[in-house]
Short mmCIF file of C-alpha atoms in Angstrom, two decimals:
data_model
loop_
_atom_site.label_atom_id
_atom_site.label_comp_id
_atom_site.label_asym_id
_atom_site.label_seq_id
_atom_site.Cartn_x
_atom_site.Cartn_y
_atom_site.Cartn_z
CA MET A 70 0.73 19.27 -35.05
CA GLY A 71 -0.65 22.32 -33.17
CA GLU A 72 -3.57 22.59 -35.62
CA GLN A 73 -4.34 18.90 -35.23
CA LYS A 74 -4.40 19.18 -31.43
CA LYS A 75 -6.62 22.27 -31.65
CA GLY A 76 -8.99 20.35 -33.91
CA GLN A 77 -9.10 17.42 -31.46
CA GLU A 78 -9.89 19.78 -28.58
CA GLN A 79 -12.75 21.32 -30.59
CA ASP A 80 -14.09 17.82 -31.39
CA ILE A 81 -13.97 16.83 -27.70
CA HIS A 82 -15.67 20.08 -26.72
CA GLN A 83 -18.44 19.33 -29.21
CA LEU A 84 -18.84 15.75 -27.93
CA LEU A 85 -19.08 16.96 -24.33
CA LYS A 86 -21.70 19.51 -25.40
CA VAL A 87 -23.75 16.74 -27.04
CA ARG A 88 -23.68 14.68 -23.84
CA ARG A 89 -25.04 17.58 -21.79
CA GLU A 90 -27.74 18.17 -24.41
CA LYS A 91 -28.75 14.50 -24.18
CA LEU A 92 -29.05 14.85 -20.40
CA ALA A 93 -31.16 18.01 -20.78
CA ASP A 94 -33.47 16.16 -23.24
CA LEU A 95 -33.91 13.27 -20.80
CA GLN A 96 -34.69 15.68 -17.98
CA GLU A 97 -37.29 17.45 -20.13
CA GLN A 98 -38.96 14.11 -20.86
CA GLY A 99 -39.06 13.27 -17.13
CA LYS A 100 -36.35 10.60 -17.53
CA ASP A 101 -33.59 12.21 -15.44
CA PRO A 102 -31.21 9.33 -14.54
CA PHE A 103 -29.93 11.23 -11.51
CA VAL A 104 -33.35 10.91 -9.88
CA ILE A 105 -32.95 7.12 -9.60
CA THR A 106 -31.85 6.20 -6.07
CA LYS A 107 -31.28 2.43 -6.24
CA TYR A 108 -31.09 -0.61 -8.50
CA ASP A 109 -31.35 -4.17 -7.20
CA VAL A 110 -28.35 -6.04 -8.60
CA THR A 111 -28.75 -9.81 -8.29
CA ILE A 112 -25.39 -11.00 -9.66
CA HIS A 113 -22.02 -9.90 -11.10
CA SER A 114 -20.56 -10.60 -14.53
CA GLN A 115 -18.01 -13.26 -13.58
CA ASP A 116 -20.54 -15.10 -11.42
CA ILE A 117 -22.77 -15.48 -14.51
CA ARG A 118 -19.91 -17.03 -16.44
CA ASP A 119 -18.92 -19.30 -13.55
CA GLY A 120 -22.50 -20.50 -12.97
CA PHE A 121 -23.74 -20.53 -16.57
CA GLU A 122 -25.00 -24.13 -16.51
CA THR A 123 -27.47 -23.41 -13.72
CA LEU A 124 -28.22 -19.81 -14.79
CA GLU A 125 -28.98 -20.40 -18.49
CA GLY A 126 -32.52 -19.21 -19.23
CA LYS A 127 -32.90 -17.53 -15.84
CA THR A 128 -33.50 -13.80 -15.35
CA VAL A 129 -30.67 -11.75 -13.78
CA ARG A 130 -30.06 -8.07 -13.04
CA VAL A 131 -26.58 -6.62 -13.54
CA ALA A 132 -25.40 -3.02 -13.36
CA GLY A 133 -22.22 -1.29 -14.42
CA ARG A 134 -20.50 1.00 -16.87
CA MET A 135 -21.17 0.61 -20.58
CA MET A 136 -17.76 0.18 -22.20
CA SER A 137 -18.80 -0.56 -25.79
CA LYS A 138 -21.93 -0.49 -27.94
CA ARG A 139 -22.73 -1.78 -31.44
CA VAL A 140 -26.05 -0.60 -32.87
CA MET A 141 -27.33 -2.75 -35.74
CA GLY A 142 -30.80 -1.61 -36.73
CA LYS A 143 -33.42 -3.38 -34.62
CA ALA A 144 -30.87 -5.13 -32.37
CA SER A 145 -27.68 -4.05 -30.65
CA PHE A 146 -24.92 -5.35 -28.41
CA CYS A 147 -23.29 -3.59 -25.49
CA ASN A 148 -20.68 -4.54 -22.92
CA VAL A 149 -21.25 -3.71 -19.27
CA GLN A 150 -18.32 -3.60 -16.83
CA ASP A 151 -18.90 -4.22 -13.12
CA LEU A 152 -16.74 -5.06 -10.11
CA LYS A 153 -15.84 -8.55 -11.31
CA GLY A 154 -15.33 -7.98 -15.04
CA SER A 155 -17.62 -7.35 -17.98
CA ILE A 156 -20.46 -9.11 -19.77
CA GLN A 157 -22.16 -8.69 -23.11
CA SER A 158 -25.82 -7.80 -23.40
CA TYR A 159 -28.03 -8.30 -26.46
CA VAL A 160 -30.54 -5.44 -26.66
CA ALA A 161 -33.35 -5.98 -29.21
CA ARG A 162 -36.14 -3.52 -29.97
CA ASP A 163 -38.79 -6.24 -29.84
CA SER A 164 -37.66 -7.31 -26.33
CA VAL A 165 -37.22 -3.94 -24.64
CA GLY A 166 -39.90 -1.97 -26.48
CA GLU A 167 -39.66 0.71 -29.13
CA GLU A 168 -39.33 3.74 -26.84
CA SER A 169 -36.78 2.11 -24.57
CA TYR A 170 -34.74 0.95 -27.59
CA LYS A 171 -34.78 4.47 -29.03
CA ASP A 172 -33.44 5.79 -25.72
CA PHE A 173 -30.81 3.03 -25.56
CA LYS A 174 -29.43 4.01 -28.96
CA LYS A 175 -28.60 7.44 -27.52
CA PHE A 176 -26.67 6.04 -24.55
CA ASP A 177 -22.96 6.92 -24.47
CA ILE A 178 -19.85 4.91 -23.62
CA GLY A 179 -19.26 5.49 -19.92
CA ASP A 180 -22.93 5.67 -18.94
CA ILE A 181 -23.93 3.54 -15.94
CA VAL A 182 -26.73 1.15 -16.89
CA GLY A 183 -28.83 -1.60 -15.33
CA ILE A 184 -29.66 -4.63 -17.49
CA GLU A 185 -32.38 -7.11 -16.66
CA GLY A 186 -32.78 -10.19 -18.81
CA GLU A 187 -32.21 -13.89 -19.45
CA VAL A 188 -28.80 -15.54 -19.49
CA PHE A 189 -28.02 -17.21 -22.85
CA ARG A 190 -25.16 -18.08 -25.15
CA THR A 191 -24.88 -16.36 -28.55
CA LYS A 192 -24.30 -18.23 -31.83
CA THR A 193 -20.60 -17.38 -31.50
CA GLY A 194 -20.56 -18.99 -28.04
CA GLU A 195 -20.35 -15.84 -25.91
CA ILE A 196 -22.22 -15.92 -22.59
CA SER A 197 -24.55 -12.91 -22.63
CA ILE A 198 -27.74 -11.40 -21.23
CA HIS A 199 -30.79 -11.09 -23.49
CA ALA A 200 -32.06 -7.74 -22.22
CA GLU A 201 -35.74 -7.36 -21.33
CA LYS A 202 -35.26 -4.02 -19.61
CA VAL A 203 -32.44 -1.46 -19.82
CA THR A 204 -32.26 1.37 -17.27
CA LEU A 205 -30.01 4.41 -17.47
CA LEU A 206 -28.74 4.83 -13.88
CA SER A 207 -26.23 7.64 -14.37
CA LYS A 208 -25.19 9.80 -17.32
CA SER A 209 -21.47 10.15 -18.01
CA LEU A 210 -20.75 13.75 -18.99
CA GLN A 211 -17.05 13.15 -19.61
CA ILE A 212 -15.34 11.02 -22.25
CA LEU A 213 -13.36 7.97 -21.17
CA PRO A 214 -9.82 7.81 -22.57
CA GLU A 215 -9.11 5.32 -25.32
CA LYS A 216 -7.98 2.00 -23.88
CA TYR A 217 -4.47 2.00 -25.33
CA HIS A 218 -3.79 5.66 -26.02
CA GLY A 219 -5.57 7.83 -23.51
CA LEU A 220 -4.36 6.53 -20.15
CA THR A 221 -0.69 5.79 -20.65
CA ASN A 222 0.26 9.02 -18.89
CA THR A 223 1.16 7.68 -15.42
CA ASP A 224 0.83 11.09 -13.77
CA LEU A 225 -2.78 11.31 -14.98
CA ARG A 226 -3.43 7.72 -13.89
CA TYR A 227 -2.39 8.52 -10.31
CA ARG A 228 -4.32 11.80 -10.23
CA GLN A 229 -7.46 10.24 -11.71
CA ARG A 230 -7.34 6.79 -10.11
CA TYR A 231 -11.10 6.42 -10.72
CA THR A 232 -10.46 6.51 -14.49
CA ASP A 233 -7.43 4.24 -14.13
CA LEU A 234 -9.55 1.63 -12.32
CA ILE A 235 -12.17 1.75 -15.10
CA MET A 236 -9.69 1.45 -17.97
CA ASN A 237 -7.05 -0.92 -16.58
CA GLU A 238 -8.24 -4.25 -15.21
CA GLU A 239 -4.80 -5.14 -13.84
CA VAL A 240 -4.87 -1.99 -11.68
CA LYS A 241 -8.18 -3.03 -10.15
CA ASP A 242 -6.73 -6.52 -9.57
CA THR A 243 -3.75 -4.99 -7.70
CA PHE A 244 -6.01 -3.13 -5.29
CA ILE A 245 -8.28 -6.12 -4.76
CA LYS A 246 -5.12 -8.11 -3.90
CA ARG A 247 -3.97 -5.36 -1.55
CA SER A 248 -7.24 -5.59 0.35
CA ARG A 249 -6.92 -9.38 0.52
CA ILE A 250 -3.30 -9.10 1.78
CA ILE A 251 -4.37 -6.88 4.68
CA SER A 252 -7.32 -9.18 5.47
CA ALA A 253 -4.98 -12.20 5.47
CA ILE A 254 -2.56 -10.44 7.85
CA ARG A 255 -5.44 -9.69 10.23
CA ARG A 256 -6.73 -13.26 10.10
CA TYR A 257 -3.26 -14.66 10.82
CA LEU A 258 -2.61 -12.35 13.77
CA ASP A 259 -6.10 -12.79 15.18
CA GLY A 260 -5.50 -16.55 15.06
CA GLU A 261 -2.26 -16.05 17.03
CA GLY A 262 -4.13 -14.27 19.82
CA PHE A 263 -3.24 -10.68 18.85
CA MET A 264 -5.66 -7.84 19.51
CA GLU A 265 -6.08 -5.04 16.97
CA VAL A 266 -6.01 -1.56 18.53
CA GLU A 267 -6.00 2.08 17.44
CA THR A 268 -3.64 4.74 18.77
CA PRO A 269 -3.47 8.53 18.21
CA MET A 270 -2.36 10.08 14.93
CA LEU A 271 -2.12 13.60 16.39
CA VAL A 272 0.62 13.56 19.02
CA SER A 273 2.63 16.08 21.01
CA ASN A 274 5.77 13.95 20.69
CA ALA A 275 6.32 12.05 17.43
CA GLY A 276 8.71 9.27 18.42
CA GLY A 277 9.51 5.65 17.68
CA ALA A 278 11.41 6.17 14.42
CA ALA A 279 14.13 8.28 12.83
CA ALA A 280 12.04 10.58 10.65
CA ARG A 281 11.04 14.22 10.30
CA PRO A 282 7.41 14.78 11.30
CA PHE A 283 4.68 16.97 9.85
CA GLU A 284 3.67 19.72 12.26
CA THR A 285 0.25 21.28 12.81
CA HIS A 286 -1.60 23.45 15.32
CA PHE A 287 -4.64 22.53 17.39
CA ASN A 288 -6.65 25.73 17.84
CA ALA A 289 -8.92 24.55 20.68
CA LEU A 290 -5.98 24.00 23.03
CA ASP A 291 -3.64 26.47 21.29
CA GLU A 292 -1.00 23.74 21.09
CA ASP A 293 1.40 22.61 18.39
CA LEU A 294 0.97 18.94 17.51
CA LYS A 295 2.65 16.52 15.13
CA LEU A 296 1.40 13.70 12.95
CA ARG A 297 2.72 10.34 14.13
CA ILE A 298 5.79 8.89 12.41
CA SER A 299 5.38 5.46 13.97
CA LEU A 300 3.03 3.45 16.22
CA GLU A 301 5.61 2.22 18.69
CA LEU A 302 5.43 4.26 21.87
CA TYR A 303 1.65 3.99 22.33
CA LEU A 304 1.55 0.26 21.56
CA LYS A 305 4.26 -0.35 24.18
CA ARG A 306 2.13 1.53 26.72
CA LEU A 307 -0.55 -1.11 26.06
CA ILE A 308 1.95 -3.92 26.74
CA VAL A 309 2.65 -2.18 30.08
CA GLY A 310 -1.13 -2.17 30.62
CA GLY A 311 -1.19 -5.95 30.30
CA LEU A 312 -2.68 -6.47 26.84
CA GLU A 313 0.27 -8.85 25.98
CA ARG A 314 -0.28 -9.12 22.19
CA VAL A 315 -1.32 -6.01 20.25
CA TYR A 316 -1.07 -4.78 16.69
CA GLU A 317 -2.15 -1.79 14.64
CA ILE A 318 -2.35 -1.30 10.88
CA GLY A 319 -2.50 2.40 10.14
CA ARG A 320 -1.23 5.42 8.30
CA VAL A 321 1.93 7.14 9.49
CA PHE A 322 3.34 10.40 8.15
CA ARG A 323 6.93 11.38 7.41
CA ASN A 324 7.90 14.78 6.03
CA GLU A 325 10.43 13.39 3.60
CA GLY A 326 11.02 12.77 -0.11
CA LEU A 327 8.95 11.06 -2.79
CA ASP A 328 10.38 8.19 -4.82
CA THR A 329 9.44 4.71 -6.06
CA ARG A 330 9.46 3.35 -2.48
CA HIS A 331 8.50 6.42 -0.43
CA ASN A 332 5.28 8.42 -0.01
CA PRO A 333 4.82 10.96 2.81
CA GLU A 334 1.87 8.97 4.17
CA PHE A 335 2.07 5.20 4.11
CA THR A 336 0.66 2.14 5.85
CA LEU A 337 2.66 0.68 8.69
CA MET A 338 1.84 -2.33 10.80
CA GLU A 339 3.44 -2.66 14.20
CA LEU A 340 2.90 -5.48 16.65
CA TYR A 341 4.19 -6.19 20.13
CA GLN A 342 4.23 -9.49 21.98
CA ALA A 343 5.05 -9.81 25.66
CA TYR A 344 7.39 -12.53 26.90
CA THR A 345 9.23 -13.07 23.62
CA ASP A 346 12.29 -11.55 21.90
CA TYR A 347 13.54 -10.77 18.41
CA HIS A 348 13.95 -14.47 17.62
CA GLY A 349 10.21 -14.87 18.28
CA MET A 350 9.61 -11.96 15.90
CA MET A 351 11.68 -13.71 13.19
CA ASP A 352 9.55 -16.84 13.48
CA LEU A 353 6.36 -14.76 13.35
CA THR A 354 7.57 -12.82 10.27
CA GLU A 355 8.51 -16.00 8.41
CA ASN A 356 5.15 -17.64 9.18
CA LEU A 357 3.14 -14.50 8.41
CA TYR A 358 4.75 -13.88 5.00
CA ARG A 359 4.32 -17.54 4.06
CA HIS A 360 0.66 -17.54 5.16
CA VAL A 361 -0.22 -14.32 3.29
CA ALA A 362 1.46 -15.39 0.04
CA GLN A 363 -0.22 -18.80 0.13
CA GLU A 364 -3.64 -17.35 0.91
CA VAL A 365 -3.57 -14.46 -1.59
CA LEU A 366 -1.42 -15.89 -4.42
CA GLY A 367 -1.85 -19.63 -3.84
CA THR A 368 1.93 -20.14 -3.77
CA THR A 369 4.95 -19.32 -1.58
CA LYS A 370 7.07 -18.60 -4.66
CA ILE A 371 6.64 -15.02 -5.78
CA VAL A 372 8.08 -13.32 -8.85
CA TYR A 373 9.00 -9.65 -8.72
CA ASN A 374 10.37 -7.92 -11.80
CA GLY A 375 11.28 -11.31 -13.26
CA VAL A 376 13.13 -12.51 -10.14
CA GLU A 377 11.75 -15.46 -8.17
CA MET A 378 11.80 -15.28 -4.37
CA ASP A 379 11.00 -18.38 -2.35
CA LEU A 380 9.09 -17.82 0.89
CA GLY A 381 8.74 -21.57 1.38
CA LYS A 382 12.41 -22.11 2.32
CA PRO A 383 13.78 -21.12 5.76
CA PHE A 384 14.79 -17.44 5.63
CA GLU A 385 18.52 -16.72 5.83
CA ARG A 386 19.74 -15.25 9.14
CA ILE A 387 22.96 -13.19 9.14
CA THR A 388 24.40 -10.53 11.44
CA MET A 389 25.15 -7.05 10.11
CA VAL A 390 28.86 -7.59 10.81
CA GLU A 391 28.77 -10.89 8.86
CA ALA A 392 26.92 -9.23 5.95
CA VAL A 393 29.53 -6.43 5.71
CA LYS A 394 32.32 -9.01 5.94
CA LYS A 395 30.67 -11.08 3.19
CA TYR A 396 29.90 -8.27 0.73
CA ALA A 397 32.47 -5.54 1.55
CA ASN A 398 35.28 -7.82 2.78
CA VAL A 399 35.65 -5.64 5.90
CA ASP A 400 35.47 -7.22 9.37
CA PHE A 401 34.16 -4.72 11.93
CA ASP A 402 34.93 -7.19 14.74
CA GLU A 403 38.58 -6.37 14.10
CA ILE A 404 38.01 -2.59 14.06
CA GLN A 405 38.41 -1.34 17.62
CA THR A 406 38.37 2.45 17.39
CA LEU A 407 36.45 5.22 15.65
CA GLU A 408 39.70 6.31 13.96
CA GLU A 409 40.10 2.85 12.40
CA ALA A 410 36.48 2.89 11.22
CA ARG A 411 36.92 6.34 9.64
CA ALA A 412 40.14 5.24 7.94
CA ILE A 413 38.56 2.15 6.35
CA ALA A 414 35.54 4.24 5.29
CA LYS A 415 37.84 6.71 3.50
CA GLU A 416 39.74 3.84 1.92
CA LYS A 417 36.49 2.26 0.62
CA GLY A 418 34.89 5.57 -0.43
CA VAL A 419 32.08 5.45 2.15
CA GLU A 420 31.00 8.99 3.04
CA PHE A 421 30.28 9.72 6.71
CA GLU A 422 29.59 12.75 8.90
CA GLU A 423 31.63 14.10 11.78
CA ARG A 424 28.99 12.99 14.32
CA HIS A 425 29.03 9.38 13.10
CA LYS A 426 30.46 6.80 15.50
CA LYS A 427 31.86 3.34 14.71
CA GLY A 428 28.38 1.76 14.72
CA ASP A 429 27.03 4.40 12.32
CA ILE A 430 29.90 3.70 9.93
CA LEU A 431 29.18 -0.06 10.09
CA SER A 432 25.57 0.73 9.14
CA LEU A 433 26.75 2.92 6.23
CA PHE A 434 28.95 0.04 5.00
CA PHE A 435 25.97 -2.32 5.19
CA GLU A 436 23.78 0.07 3.14
CA GLU A 437 26.53 0.64 0.57
CA PHE A 438 27.78 -2.91 0.04
CA ALA A 439 25.32 -5.49 1.40
CA GLU A 440 21.71 -4.29 1.13
CA GLY A 441 21.34 -4.67 -2.64
CA HIS A 442 22.46 -8.32 -2.50
CA LEU A 443 19.69 -9.39 -0.12
CA VAL A 444 17.16 -10.51 -2.74
CA GLN A 445 15.95 -13.75 -1.13
CA PRO A 446 14.21 -13.42 2.27
CA THR A 447 16.95 -12.53 4.79
CA PHE A 448 17.04 -11.45 8.43
CA VAL A 449 19.95 -9.11 9.14
CA MET A 450 20.55 -9.18 12.90
CA ASP A 451 22.45 -7.49 15.69
CA HIS A 452 22.70 -3.84 14.74
CA PRO A 453 25.10 -1.39 16.42
CA ILE A 454 23.64 0.40 19.44
CA GLU A 455 24.22 3.86 17.92
CA ILE A 456 21.42 3.39 15.37
CA SER A 457 18.97 1.58 17.69
CA PRO A 458 17.77 3.88 20.50
CA LEU A 459 14.80 1.71 21.60
CA THR A 460 16.39 -1.76 21.56
CA LYS A 461 17.83 -4.12 24.19
CA LYS A 462 21.60 -4.55 24.22
CA LYS A 463 23.05 -7.99 23.56
CA PRO A 464 24.05 -9.20 27.05
CA ASP A 465 27.33 -10.69 25.78
CA ASN A 466 28.20 -7.77 23.46
CA PRO A 467 26.71 -4.43 24.60
CA ALA A 468 27.98 -2.49 21.56
CA TYR A 469 25.25 -4.32 19.60
CA VAL A 470 21.53 -4.78 20.13
CA GLU A 471 18.92 -7.52 19.68
CA ARG A 472 17.44 -6.15 16.48
CA PHE A 473 16.87 -7.39 12.97
CA GLU A 474 15.77 -5.94 9.67
CA PHE A 475 14.01 -8.20 7.21
CA PHE A 476 15.11 -7.83 3.58
CA MET A 477 13.69 -9.00 0.27
CA ASN A 478 14.57 -7.78 -3.21
CA GLY A 479 17.28 -5.60 -1.63
CA TRP A 480 14.59 -3.66 0.30
CA GLU A 481 14.02 -3.35 4.01
CA MET A 482 10.60 -4.94 4.59
CA ALA A 483 10.42 -4.99 8.39
CA ASN A 484 12.34 -3.84 11.46
CA ALA A 485 12.18 -5.67 14.80
CA TYR A 486 13.64 -5.55 18.31
CA SER A 487 13.86 -7.22 21.62
CA GLU A 488 12.29 -4.10 23.10
CA LEU A 489 14.18 -1.98 25.59
CA ASN A 490 12.25 -2.20 28.87
CA ASP A 491 14.85 -0.66 31.21
CA PRO A 492 13.60 2.88 31.97
CA ILE A 493 17.01 4.08 33.19
CA ASP A 494 18.75 2.89 30.01
CA GLN A 495 15.88 4.31 27.91
CA ARG A 496 16.30 7.75 29.53
CA GLU A 497 20.00 7.69 28.61
CA ARG A 498 19.16 6.77 25.00
CA PHE A 499 16.64 9.62 24.79
CA LYS A 500 19.31 11.97 26.17
CA ALA A 501 21.71 10.87 23.42
CA GLN A 502 18.94 11.50 20.85
CA GLU A 503 18.35 15.00 22.28
CA GLU A 504 22.06 15.74 21.79
CA LEU A 505 21.81 14.66 18.14
CA LEU A 506 18.76 16.91 17.77
CA ALA A 507 20.78 19.82 19.14
CA GLN A 508 23.50 19.05 16.59
CA GLY A 509 20.97 19.48 13.77
CA ASP A 510 19.66 15.92 13.25
CA GLU A 511 15.99 16.61 12.40
CA GLU A 512 15.17 12.89 12.57
CA ALA A 513 16.31 12.39 16.18
CA ASN A 514 13.77 11.48 18.90
CA THR A 515 12.92 13.72 21.85
CA THR A 516 12.40 12.53 25.42
CA ASP A 517 8.88 11.24 26.06
CA GLU A 518 8.33 11.56 29.82
CA ASP A 519 4.98 9.74 29.85
CA PHE A 520 6.51 6.81 27.98
CA LEU A 521 9.36 6.69 30.52
CA ASN A 522 6.75 6.72 33.30
CA ALA A 523 5.04 3.73 31.65
CA LEU A 524 8.39 1.87 31.55
CA GLU A 525 8.91 2.69 35.23
CA ILE A 526 5.52 1.10 35.99
CA GLY A 527 7.10 -1.96 34.38
CA MET A 528 7.10 -3.53 30.90
CA PRO A 529 7.67 -7.29 30.51
CA PRO A 530 10.34 -8.60 28.12
CA THR A 531 8.76 -7.93 24.72
CA GLY A 532 9.37 -8.52 21.04
CA GLY A 533 8.15 -5.90 18.60
CA ILE A 534 8.18 -5.38 14.85
CA GLY A 535 7.16 -2.84 12.23
CA PHE A 536 6.14 -3.98 8.72
CA GLY A 537 5.94 -1.77 5.65
CA ILE A 538 2.58 -2.89 4.26
CA ASP A 539 2.95 -0.96 0.99
CA ARG A 540 6.27 -2.62 0.14
CA MET A 541 4.79 -6.01 0.98
CA CYS A 542 1.92 -5.23 -1.43
CA MET A 543 4.43 -4.13 -4.10
CA LEU A 544 6.26 -7.46 -3.91
CA LEU A 545 3.14 -9.62 -3.84
CA THR A 546 1.51 -7.78 -6.78
CA ASP A 547 4.71 -7.25 -8.85
CA SER A 548 4.19 -3.47 -8.78
CA ALA A 549 7.11 -1.25 -9.81
CA ALA A 550 6.44 1.74 -7.53
CA ILE A 551 4.75 2.48 -4.22
CA ARG A 552 2.29 4.72 -6.10
CA ASP A 553 1.02 1.61 -7.89
CA VAL A 554 -0.24 0.15 -4.60
CA LEU A 555 -1.57 3.41 -3.10
CA LEU A 556 -5.03 4.26 -4.39
CA PHE A 557 -4.39 7.99 -4.03
CA PRO A 558 -0.65 8.73 -3.83
CA THR A 559 0.61 12.19 -2.90
CA MET A 560 0.97 14.32 -6.02
CA LYS A 561 2.30 17.79 -6.64
CA SER A 562 -0.53 20.31 -6.90
CA LEU A 563 -1.50 21.20 -10.47
CA ASP A 564 -1.92 24.82 -9.38
CA LYS A 565 1.83 25.27 -8.88
#
């Protein structure tokens, strides 16, 4: 096996050498492809197929990567792949000229070419271009992997996404869909009167979520800064400033683990709407998801990993206490003290820490017993105050807050609040977070004095929500891992 691999490596080395020699020959003849600066493309492959009836016999110019070539004496066929697919070209010596045909025969798979010629249908019925002129636009000095053997290594696919996009059409489709999903979100929110804004990524205080930040140093001011972990605190400042409906779609950074649903940098969308509450956010979420699925997929029924989820039906709404009662058969309304909560946790095998209060233990029960069951679109409402430092209390039950998490496929897809706008209460919550920080909780928030000042200026009653855009893209494209919807996911360095 070792000898065979060694032989293959020698063969590849020889093939790469030949490609560089071909380039050197072209350069000597004054035909260096890298000198060419532009090529006027008039149409893409799929558009030729779609419009064949009107295009037949007309001259077109396409450009793309040559993915196959069959040389048959005085005439040859090649396949050119562009943004929208691929199309066959018939290249005949008598049409392109003897010298040009001789050059064409030396082209390699992977070369970027421009084809100018008439649209026709071959005897076998394949829509093609009868080439009148073939131009080498860029020489490929590497060898593309074989379609079914060379790019099955997922690690290599993520590291070399450019090759992955060339070789796997379904990968390109996923990222085209991702772009369309984000465009559809923007169109929907713009239509609802929301304004898109941008807020800082480099911050002195990374708040708004329970996460460990990345830290850096700004030399010009000799100050330590952090990369943002959420968008919340700046967007709320804009609500104070009177902008009423704002949203941002942007990268946030969390210094945490890598798995199928987590990457250290990911795309978050947060939006805030003055004069509404978390019920308004539920309606918005339901309408937004429905709109995006219909626009991008043409249906409100999506299938993920073989399971159908129906966005067309009203989403289920259930409190966290009800969910734990339903799936763990434990009623936290009947548990009065921390001691009782700890006892039931021990009885049910739910691990907790010394610092955890009754509300934290309820949340642990929810994660352990309920979360995985929430496959169909479900709003889980009314979280305990202990795990919600930026949320309004329920007026009739101050141990709980006006918050929901939106679940599909057992995953948290969004998190929303009736936003806390009481600066005195907010200061107390920050103080409690500082105590957790002192006890070693690296994800706890620190007091943000400027944000408290903004609240003291006065923030209207506001509903706010954060959406995980990458998870939404995973569900709508039936992608198994977050890396499949991130063009360039974080990878371990090959130098290590």
